[in-house]
XYZ file of C-alpha atoms in Angstrom:
300
model
C 145.340 -40.030 -54.551
C 148.332 -37.669 -54.877
C 148.961 -35.179 -52.081
C 148.944 -31.623 -53.281
C 151.723 -29.366 -51.947
C 150.715 -26.771 -49.398
C 151.392 -23.455 -51.082
C 150.885 -21.576 -47.814
C 154.088 -22.950 -46.268
C 156.353 -20.758 -48.372
C 154.851 -17.385 -47.410
C 154.481 -18.528 -43.803
C 158.158 -19.460 -43.583
C 159.122 -16.138 -45.125
C 156.988 -14.222 -42.615
C 158.512 -16.196 -39.721
C 161.990 -15.443 -41.027
C 161.211 -11.748 -41.351
C 159.788 -11.680 -37.809
C 162.887 -13.424 -36.463
C 165.127 -10.927 -38.273
C 163.268 -7.995 -36.726
C 163.238 -9.533 -33.247
C 166.866 -10.682 -33.215
C 168.430 -7.242 -32.392
C 165.928 -6.670 -29.580
C 166.528 -10.133 -28.157
C 170.298 -9.615 -28.269
C 170.012 -6.238 -26.569
C 167.732 -7.720 -23.913
C 170.186 -10.535 -23.250
C 173.201 -8.216 -23.176
C 171.777 -5.443 -20.981
C 169.033 -7.134 -18.931
C 169.143 -10.917 -18.704
C 172.920 -11.440 -18.412
C 173.511 -8.636 -15.838
C 170.472 -9.848 -13.887
C 171.819 -13.402 -13.629
C 175.381 -12.179 -13.022
C 174.186 -10.086 -10.067
C 172.840 -13.199 -8.375
C 176.160 -14.967 -9.019
C 178.105 -12.049 -7.549
C 176.024 -12.240 -4.368
C 177.899 -15.470 -3.496
C 181.344 -13.911 -4.065
C 183.557 -11.307 -2.501
C 186.109 -9.035 -4.099
C 186.705 -5.707 -5.818
C 186.696 -4.618 -9.439
C 190.503 -4.652 -9.509
C 191.419 -7.719 -7.415
C 188.940 -10.295 -8.705
C 186.405 -12.402 -6.839
C 186.367 -15.434 -4.578
C 183.416 -17.667 -3.753
C 182.205 -17.154 -0.165
C 178.779 -18.809 -0.213
C 176.300 -17.143 2.133
C 178.895 -15.055 4.003
C 177.617 -11.871 2.361
C 174.111 -12.557 3.625
C 175.349 -13.202 7.152
C 177.443 -10.028 7.073
C 174.464 -8.077 5.792
C 172.233 -9.198 8.657
C 174.760 -7.886 11.175
C 175.593 -4.661 9.332
C 174.222 -1.720 11.331
C 174.952 0.717 8.517
C 172.869 -1.363 6.093
C 169.875 -1.290 8.448
C 170.410 2.455 8.837
C 170.244 2.839 5.053
C 167.128 0.659 4.983
C 165.498 2.986 7.520
C 166.392 6.053 5.437
C 165.092 4.392 2.279
C 161.865 3.444 4.055
C 161.436 7.032 5.283
C 161.951 8.325 1.769
C 159.437 5.803 0.429
C 156.824 6.653 3.076
C 157.053 10.358 2.199
C 157.486 10.162 -1.586
C 155.003 7.455 -2.589
C 151.830 8.952 -1.018
C 152.752 12.420 -2.300
C 153.369 10.987 -5.773
C 149.779 9.720 -5.721
C 147.838 12.504 -4.015
C 149.453 15.603 -5.546
C 149.597 14.421 -9.201
C 146.059 13.015 -8.880
C 144.688 16.398 -7.813
C 146.706 18.147 -10.511
C 145.519 15.574 -13.053
C 141.902 16.343 -12.141
C 142.543 20.061 -12.652
C 144.358 19.806 -15.993
C 141.824 17.328 -17.381
C 139.156 20.024 -17.333
C 138.262 22.059 -20.411
C 138.993 25.509 -18.989
C 140.426 28.210 -21.294
C 144.220 28.169 -21.555
C 144.510 24.667 -20.115
C 147.148 23.678 -22.703
C 149.433 26.364 -21.312
C 148.934 25.116 -17.761
C 149.649 21.544 -18.837
C 152.915 22.657 -20.416
C 153.919 24.578 -17.293
C 153.122 21.622 -15.044
C 155.331 19.353 -17.147
C 158.386 21.641 -17.114
C 159.932 20.191 -13.888
C 159.858 16.718 -15.448
C 161.974 17.987 -18.360
C 164.832 19.002 -16.069
C 167.582 16.535 -15.319
C 168.004 15.343 -11.744
C 171.353 17.139 -11.514
C 169.817 20.431 -12.625
C 166.894 19.973 -10.225
C 169.213 19.263 -7.303
C 171.422 22.261 -8.057
C 168.404 24.574 -8.387
C 167.056 23.515 -4.997
C 170.487 23.754 -3.370
C 170.614 27.384 -4.468
C 167.046 27.999 -3.242
C 167.885 26.793 0.290
C 171.399 28.217 0.456
C 171.864 30.069 3.799
C 173.595 33.017 2.111
C 171.764 33.626 -1.165
C 168.811 31.212 -1.110
C 165.431 32.991 -1.491
C 163.550 30.061 0.031
C 165.902 30.022 3.017
C 165.515 33.766 3.410
C 161.721 33.590 3.270
C 161.347 30.929 5.971
C 164.317 31.701 8.219
C 164.532 35.483 8.009
C 161.046 36.708 7.155
C 158.957 34.109 9.035
C 161.541 33.354 11.715
C 161.372 29.596 11.136
C 164.784 28.051 11.714
C 164.237 24.990 9.534
C 167.038 22.379 9.541
C 166.831 21.819 5.748
C 169.841 19.548 5.001
C 171.547 19.778 8.390
C 169.910 16.661 9.854
C 169.295 13.293 8.266
C 165.519 13.115 8.738
C 164.808 16.613 7.429
C 167.191 16.091 4.503
C 165.506 12.810 3.502
C 162.042 14.415 3.720
C 163.171 17.462 1.725
C 164.772 15.315 -0.979
C 161.580 13.251 -1.194
C 159.494 16.410 -1.638
C 161.871 17.693 -4.314
C 161.628 14.365 -6.155
C 157.824 14.630 -6.069
C 158.077 18.143 -7.515
C 160.397 16.860 -10.214
C 158.034 14.080 -11.309
C 154.704 15.852 -10.836
C 154.283 16.568 -14.553
C 154.869 12.980 -15.654
C 152.534 11.450 -13.075
C 149.882 14.139 -13.615
C 149.787 13.387 -17.342
C 149.247 9.698 -16.537
C 146.337 10.545 -14.250
C 144.942 13.004 -16.777
C 144.928 10.302 -19.456
C 143.106 7.939 -17.097
C 140.528 10.564 -16.184
C 139.882 11.459 -19.825
C 139.293 7.776 -20.557
C 136.341 7.628 -18.134
C 133.015 7.892 -20.034
C 131.331 11.256 -19.483
C 127.946 9.529 -19.400
C 128.755 8.288 -15.907
C 129.206 11.837 -14.619
C 126.055 12.999 -16.370
C 124.046 10.187 -14.779
C 125.551 10.984 -11.381
C 124.654 14.674 -11.714
C 121.067 13.723 -12.586
C 120.952 11.656 -9.379
C 122.103 14.720 -7.451
C 125.783 13.861 -6.958
C 128.160 16.819 -6.740
C 131.787 17.016 -7.893
C 133.173 15.585 -4.639
C 130.730 12.672 -4.592
C 131.413 11.965 -8.278
C 135.158 11.978 -7.620
C 134.978 9.382 -4.846
C 132.229 7.284 -6.455
C 133.312 7.353 -10.112
C 136.755 8.837 -10.723
C 138.695 7.186 -7.915
C 137.338 3.619 -8.387
C 137.862 3.701 -12.155
C 141.393 5.063 -11.716
C 142.566 2.002 -9.747
C 144.613 0.570 -12.659
C 146.286 3.967 -13.165
C 146.937 4.326 -9.438
C 148.465 0.850 -9.506
C 150.894 1.873 -12.246
C 151.919 5.089 -10.497
C 152.309 3.252 -7.184
C 154.700 0.727 -8.698
C 156.682 3.395 -10.586
C 156.956 5.635 -7.514
C 157.977 2.711 -5.301
C 160.695 1.551 -7.682
C 162.014 5.104 -7.973
C 161.997 5.473 -4.171
C 163.873 2.223 -3.614
C 166.428 3.217 -6.252
C 166.909 6.810 -5.059
C 170.529 7.735 -5.638
C 171.029 10.672 -7.987
C 169.307 13.275 -5.797
C 171.302 12.059 -2.785
C 174.491 12.333 -4.839
C 173.750 15.900 -5.912
C 172.405 17.340 -2.673
C 174.034 15.597 0.328
C 176.611 13.015 -0.797
C 175.205 10.841 1.985
C 175.949 13.454 4.643
C 176.123 14.870 7.133
C 178.126 11.811 8.079
C 176.053 8.821 7.042
C 172.707 10.372 8.014
C 171.326 10.414 4.457
C 172.780 7.113 3.290
C 170.234 5.160 1.263
C 170.673 1.573 0.144
C 171.614 2.570 -3.388
C 174.146 5.086 -2.102
C 175.631 2.386 0.134
C 175.811 0.046 -2.860
C 177.592 2.761 -4.830
C 180.081 3.283 -2.019
C 180.848 -0.436 -1.868
C 181.371 -0.789 -5.616
C 183.379 2.382 -6.297
C 184.715 3.163 -2.833
C 186.909 0.116 -2.399
C 184.317 -2.191 -0.845
C 183.161 -5.614 -1.960
C 181.249 -5.817 -5.229
C 179.697 -9.100 -4.113
C 178.459 -7.448 -0.924
C 176.890 -4.679 -3.018
C 175.274 -7.293 -5.261
C 173.781 -8.954 -2.181
C 172.196 -5.664 -1.161
C 170.874 -5.265 -4.692
C 169.245 -8.695 -4.569
C 167.667 -7.898 -1.192
C 166.219 -4.650 -2.529
C 164.911 -6.478 -5.583
C 163.022 -8.875 -3.325
C 161.728 -5.978 -1.219
C 160.497 -4.233 -4.349
C 158.749 -7.382 -5.547
C 156.997 -7.847 -2.211
C 155.814 -4.226 -2.080
C 154.699 -4.297 -5.731
C 152.782 -7.521 -5.123
C 151.066 -5.893 -2.148
C 150.097 -2.937 -4.332
C 148.738 -5.269 -7.023
C 146.560 -7.018 -4.472
C 145.468 -3.787 -2.811
C 144.445 -2.061 -6.056
C 143.112 -5.168 -7.804
C 140.049 -4.292 -9.854
C 137.261 -6.596 -10.962
C 136.931 -6.493 -14.741
C 133.183 -6.235 -14.359
C 133.674 -2.705 -13.050
C 134.228 -1.482 -16.591
C 131.323 -3.346 -18.186
């Protein structure tokens, strides 16, 4: 019995070819800007040298030097302080704002637009605005606290206060973006759940902790990971506001990496720090995933 040709092979091959043609640019871009630099960073961690003089293989010397580097551990402490301040604030404040802007009050679209304005500003513009606000000579915020209230706040004069202030400013800068994420999650919760809770006598506070917060766990997980990654990678606000000063009191890991790469240090040493921070970020993100893990049956 003769075998009839499969007429479906032609269109299927054409569709596969079209899909490959569409995916090829994205795959090339991913390889060029993500995969290759990612692998090259790990290779650089076993070398030492500068951008101008080339590199030599040193094995695990960079790791051993890193373990005994007091300045690196100082930058780790500053980064941890920034993370401890910024991450909780990036959850609590945008969550409360998200609850407010998800309501159907008159003029809420205007309030949502106003809340999002800080997120539209560049980090450089945000840093310069806040530097003017706390300027000892012309800063209105400095004048309000130091002259009117008599509070002699250190602002950027000490490392701890500068790190905390920069963390608060970063939260202010990203409040619109994170609030919109929480608002979308809140609007996705079925209203029938709140109606049933109100019939059972639950008030707004009880409904928030019994319905809103548990069902927002996946959203909280996303914001936690995003805020943690941003905190570990904090650099631009440090560059604009303190330049790592006074002295090295506001050095973060990313600022230290920048100084090693473009300040005459070892690129391989900087790559080693980058790999360490990648592993730290993975561990913290994995902890968040486990902490905010949600049973799928919750949504049934």
